[in-house]
């Protein structure tokens, strides 16, 4: 199929990928990992839940850890205004997808729904605010993650996801498509003006491959890898530090949390938002995931289930 047309002025405004909700088997072990290795700040915690934010984030949380069988419960997006939330709900309903209004702690009115490939989603307008901490250098620990940037979802329905998300005003920044393939097999979609908020990659079953956080600089990638080795967690330093010599083009490190959830760390992305920013096509031959490293097999084979 031809690439869907870009909708520059969609009828509602989704602003960005905002947060994810993970279930973790050992809340204390995860608390230690996300504080000491990722360097995140705790906004609140209860007996069963920890709400975390990066040092740059003024919103209440970009990652929620809940005690439970490991996996990802949901991916969260933000919309600009209250009326956008109702329009998003109507858009999903019109597509025959389930919608439900729910109360979620620290978030404004929240919509639960599912995209056409089955990704469990939630949308809200706002959250409680907390102080941004990026200038508090005394709080920097481990990776000192700054903010959540994107998620990658694996699905057999990449073309369907591409059509649906571009229909909501997401812009295609980059994509991979073999010459003989009718559709892209890897698509990078964005709303916030850098290469991606959500990535869909071709795989047999629906899974979450990773959530990505920004770090202050490239040295943080090496420091995080070294820290995990010193902590006896070297087996969970999965891939990198290296550079994507293909979509995104960023330096990166992939690590796994105590339950195996994959987190990508990277220092920066380029800006893409102007009207002439057209989708960039890559062939599989050009698609060198790790630049100077081949990805380990488990990076290709393993991912998180939605629970
Ligand atoms: Fe990524």
XYZ file of C-alpha atoms and ligand atoms in Angstrom:
308
model
C 0.000 0.000 0.000
C 1.176 3.608 -0.471
C 2.194 5.400 2.716
C -0.814 7.012 4.420
C -1.038 10.776 3.915
C 0.339 12.969 6.697
C -2.393 14.859 8.557
C -0.727 18.118 9.580
C -3.761 19.456 11.457
C -5.592 16.497 13.029
C -9.013 17.093 14.640
C -7.577 16.412 18.103
C -4.153 16.908 19.574
C -2.239 13.988 21.086
C 0.942 15.601 22.408
C 3.282 12.729 23.287
C 3.927 9.298 24.699
C 3.759 9.991 28.390
C 4.150 6.950 30.597
C 3.955 3.190 31.020
C 2.686 0.896 33.747
C 4.842 -2.154 34.525
C 4.109 -5.046 36.854
C 7.137 -6.236 38.818
C 7.673 -9.407 40.817
C 9.812 -7.919 43.603
C 8.880 -4.311 44.300
C 11.849 -3.731 46.643
C 14.368 -5.013 44.069
C 12.791 -2.849 41.365
C 12.753 0.186 43.671
C 16.482 -0.196 44.237
C 17.184 -0.672 40.510
C 15.130 2.284 39.274
C 16.532 4.604 41.955
C 20.183 3.554 41.952
C 20.754 2.447 38.347
C 18.319 4.636 36.401
C 18.523 7.472 38.954
C 14.781 8.164 38.880
C 12.889 10.174 41.498
C 9.994 8.731 43.489
C 6.925 10.946 43.285
C 4.843 8.712 45.565
C 4.745 5.136 46.776
C 2.330 2.796 48.505
C 2.577 -0.816 49.665
C 1.968 -2.105 46.118
C 2.867 0.750 43.751
C 5.753 3.145 43.064
C 5.294 6.211 40.873
C 8.567 7.354 39.245
C 9.674 10.308 37.157
C 12.884 11.311 35.389
C 14.888 14.270 36.704
C 13.652 16.580 33.934
C 10.002 15.654 34.367
C 7.570 17.935 36.158
C 4.677 15.548 35.644
C 3.940 13.105 38.456
C 5.087 9.925 36.744
C 6.445 8.456 33.540
C 6.723 4.953 34.965
C 4.403 3.199 37.395
C 5.622 -0.020 39.022
C 2.924 -2.285 40.449
C 3.461 -5.498 42.336
C 2.361 -8.417 40.125
C 3.335 -10.937 37.488
C 5.991 -9.199 35.316
C 4.854 -7.483 32.148
C 3.476 -4.222 30.818
C -0.078 -3.256 31.749
C -0.478 -0.191 29.592
C 1.174 2.597 27.589
C 0.063 6.160 28.310
C -0.302 9.138 25.985
C -1.181 12.757 26.709
C -3.626 15.002 24.886
C -3.515 18.791 24.937
C -6.988 19.787 26.211
C -10.067 18.213 27.804
C -12.021 18.394 24.545
C -9.245 16.435 22.805
C -9.819 13.592 25.263
C -13.491 13.314 24.270
C -12.569 13.465 20.582
C -9.983 10.673 21.058
C -12.645 8.562 22.822
C -15.077 9.159 19.944
C -12.353 8.298 17.400
C -11.607 4.934 19.040
C -15.336 4.173 19.461
C -15.986 4.949 15.800
C -13.236 2.444 14.917
C -15.090 -0.202 16.912
C -12.530 -0.214 19.724
C -13.490 -0.452 23.424
C -13.361 2.697 25.546
C -13.775 3.159 29.266
C -13.466 6.188 31.554
C -11.441 5.357 34.654
C -10.057 7.044 37.761
C -6.259 6.796 37.916
C -4.309 8.223 40.878
C -2.482 11.508 40.178
C -3.956 11.758 36.643
C -6.833 13.815 35.287
C -9.852 12.042 33.778
C -8.399 9.027 32.010
C -9.508 7.026 28.987
C -8.666 3.338 28.742
C -8.744 1.853 25.279
C -6.929 -0.517 22.919
C -5.441 0.243 19.515
C -6.296 -1.945 16.489
C -3.267 -4.220 17.012
C -4.199 -4.777 20.662
C -1.855 -2.412 22.531
C -3.536 -1.414 25.820
C -3.502 2.390 26.010
C -4.563 5.194 28.284
C -4.981 8.876 27.525
C -5.156 11.788 29.953
C -4.791 15.560 29.800
C -2.712 16.252 32.887
C -1.116 14.919 36.063
C -0.230 16.373 39.424
C 3.040 18.244 39.169
C 6.253 17.745 41.099
C 9.486 19.809 41.013
C 11.762 19.302 38.061
C 15.102 18.107 39.453
C 17.506 18.258 36.527
C 19.378 21.206 38.057
C 19.773 19.342 41.365
C 23.102 17.763 40.478
C 23.306 16.306 43.984
C 20.399 14.034 42.970
C 22.218 12.541 39.983
C 22.739 8.785 40.382
C 23.442 6.031 37.868
C 22.012 6.893 34.451
C 20.320 10.046 35.870
C 17.494 9.574 33.383
C 15.883 12.836 32.302
C 12.577 11.999 30.607
C 10.615 9.222 28.923
C 10.860 9.496 25.133
C 9.231 6.551 23.331
C 8.109 2.939 23.386
C 8.559 0.184 20.827
C 5.731 -2.294 20.239
C 6.139 -5.594 18.386
C 3.150 -6.700 16.315
C 2.245 -8.666 13.187
C 0.050 -5.659 12.265
C 2.616 -2.932 11.469
C 0.725 -1.675 8.395
C -2.540 -1.537 10.351
C -0.870 0.371 13.187
C 0.744 2.778 10.701
C -2.600 3.566 9.108
C -4.409 4.012 12.429
C -1.760 6.168 14.130
C -1.211 8.396 11.065
C -4.996 8.750 11.006
C -4.700 10.325 14.471
C -2.097 12.831 13.294
C 1.070 10.908 14.115
C 3.851 11.698 11.631
C 6.046 9.026 10.120
C 9.681 10.078 10.624
C 11.488 6.962 9.378
C 10.602 3.462 8.236
C 12.137 0.228 6.987
C 10.684 -1.444 3.904
C 12.315 -4.115 1.737
C 12.119 -3.424 -2.004
C 9.873 -6.431 -2.569
C 7.603 -5.858 0.455
C 4.181 -4.259 -0.015
C 4.285 -2.445 3.343
C 6.781 -1.092 5.868
C 7.981 -3.604 8.452
C 9.293 -1.064 10.981
C 7.715 2.374 11.484
C 8.760 5.331 13.620
C 5.821 7.587 14.509
C 5.920 10.862 16.374
C 3.792 13.663 17.756
C 6.272 15.678 19.829
C 8.708 16.794 17.131
C 11.518 14.268 17.449
C 11.813 10.942 15.579
C 9.451 8.839 17.636
C 6.862 8.551 20.359
C 5.874 5.035 19.349
C 7.600 2.508 17.111
C 5.956 -0.579 15.638
C 8.143 -3.464 14.478
C 7.102 -6.647 12.746
C 6.911 -9.696 15.017
C 4.559 -12.642 15.347
C 2.925 -11.663 18.625
C 2.039 -8.410 20.360
C 4.717 -7.455 22.900
C 6.475 -4.374 24.260
C 10.113 -4.355 23.176
C 11.297 -1.391 25.258
C 10.645 1.952 26.819
C 13.308 4.600 26.182
C 14.581 7.329 28.480
C 16.979 10.171 27.727
C 20.196 10.553 29.720
C 22.358 13.699 30.134
C 25.205 12.625 27.838
C 26.910 9.661 26.171
C 29.168 9.135 29.222
C 26.042 8.155 31.183
C 25.698 5.088 28.928
C 29.186 3.820 29.826
C 28.752 4.765 33.489
C 25.456 2.848 33.694
C 26.992 -0.256 32.114
C 29.931 -0.105 34.515
C 27.638 0.467 37.499
C 25.541 -2.579 36.633
C 28.680 -4.701 36.321
C 29.862 -3.472 39.749
C 26.421 -4.324 41.176
C 26.697 -7.867 39.827
C 24.112 -7.136 37.111
C 26.435 -7.343 34.111
C 24.280 -10.076 32.573
C 21.494 -7.489 32.250
C 23.663 -5.027 30.274
C 22.197 -6.266 27.029
C 23.273 -4.232 23.996
C 25.611 -1.251 23.605
C 26.860 1.311 24.285
C 26.737 1.754 20.507
C 25.007 3.888 17.883
C 22.038 3.184 15.633
C 23.422 3.658 12.110
C 19.834 3.419 10.939
C 16.468 4.866 12.097
C 16.868 7.304 14.976
C 20.651 7.533 14.581
C 21.112 7.902 18.355
C 23.765 6.456 20.632
C 22.186 3.906 22.955
C 22.436 1.337 25.721
C 19.794 -1.342 26.314
C 19.547 -2.775 29.812
C 17.079 -5.084 31.544
C 15.443 -4.457 34.925
C 15.249 -7.210 37.609
C 12.168 -8.693 35.871
C 13.713 -8.498 32.411
C 11.817 -5.395 31.255
C 13.983 -3.698 28.626
C 14.942 -0.032 28.945
C 16.778 1.915 26.262
C 18.938 4.827 27.373
C 20.057 7.441 24.866
C 21.399 10.992 25.087
C 19.567 12.882 22.365
C 17.461 12.885 19.244
C 17.185 15.202 16.288
C 14.239 17.521 15.732
C 11.691 16.783 12.997
C 8.518 18.859 12.799
C 8.610 21.160 9.797
C 6.222 20.729 6.912
C 9.011 19.582 4.567
C 10.212 16.822 6.937
C 9.266 13.810 4.805
C 9.435 10.157 5.971
C 12.903 8.651 5.517
C 12.955 5.162 3.988
C 15.599 2.564 4.880
C 16.163 -0.745 3.154
C 16.979 -3.779 5.328
C 20.558 -3.675 3.938
C 20.939 -0.148 5.317
C 19.231 -1.078 8.583
C 22.236 -1.662 10.816
C 20.648 -1.787 14.239
C 23.814 -1.509 16.289
C 26.192 0.304 13.953
C 29.449 -1.167 15.187
C 27.789 -4.066 17.072
C 25.374 -6.790 16.073
C 22.447 -7.102 18.488
C 22.551 -10.154 20.755
C 20.000 -12.817 19.869
C 17.970 -12.209 23.036
C 17.504 -8.549 22.042
C 15.899 -9.852 18.841
C 13.937 -12.704 20.409
C 12.782 -11.522 23.835
C 10.282 -8.853 24.823
C 7.707 -8.020 27.484
C 4.203 -9.390 27.461
C 1.200 -7.161 27.964
C -0.543 -8.297 31.125
Fe 14.081 2.890 20.960
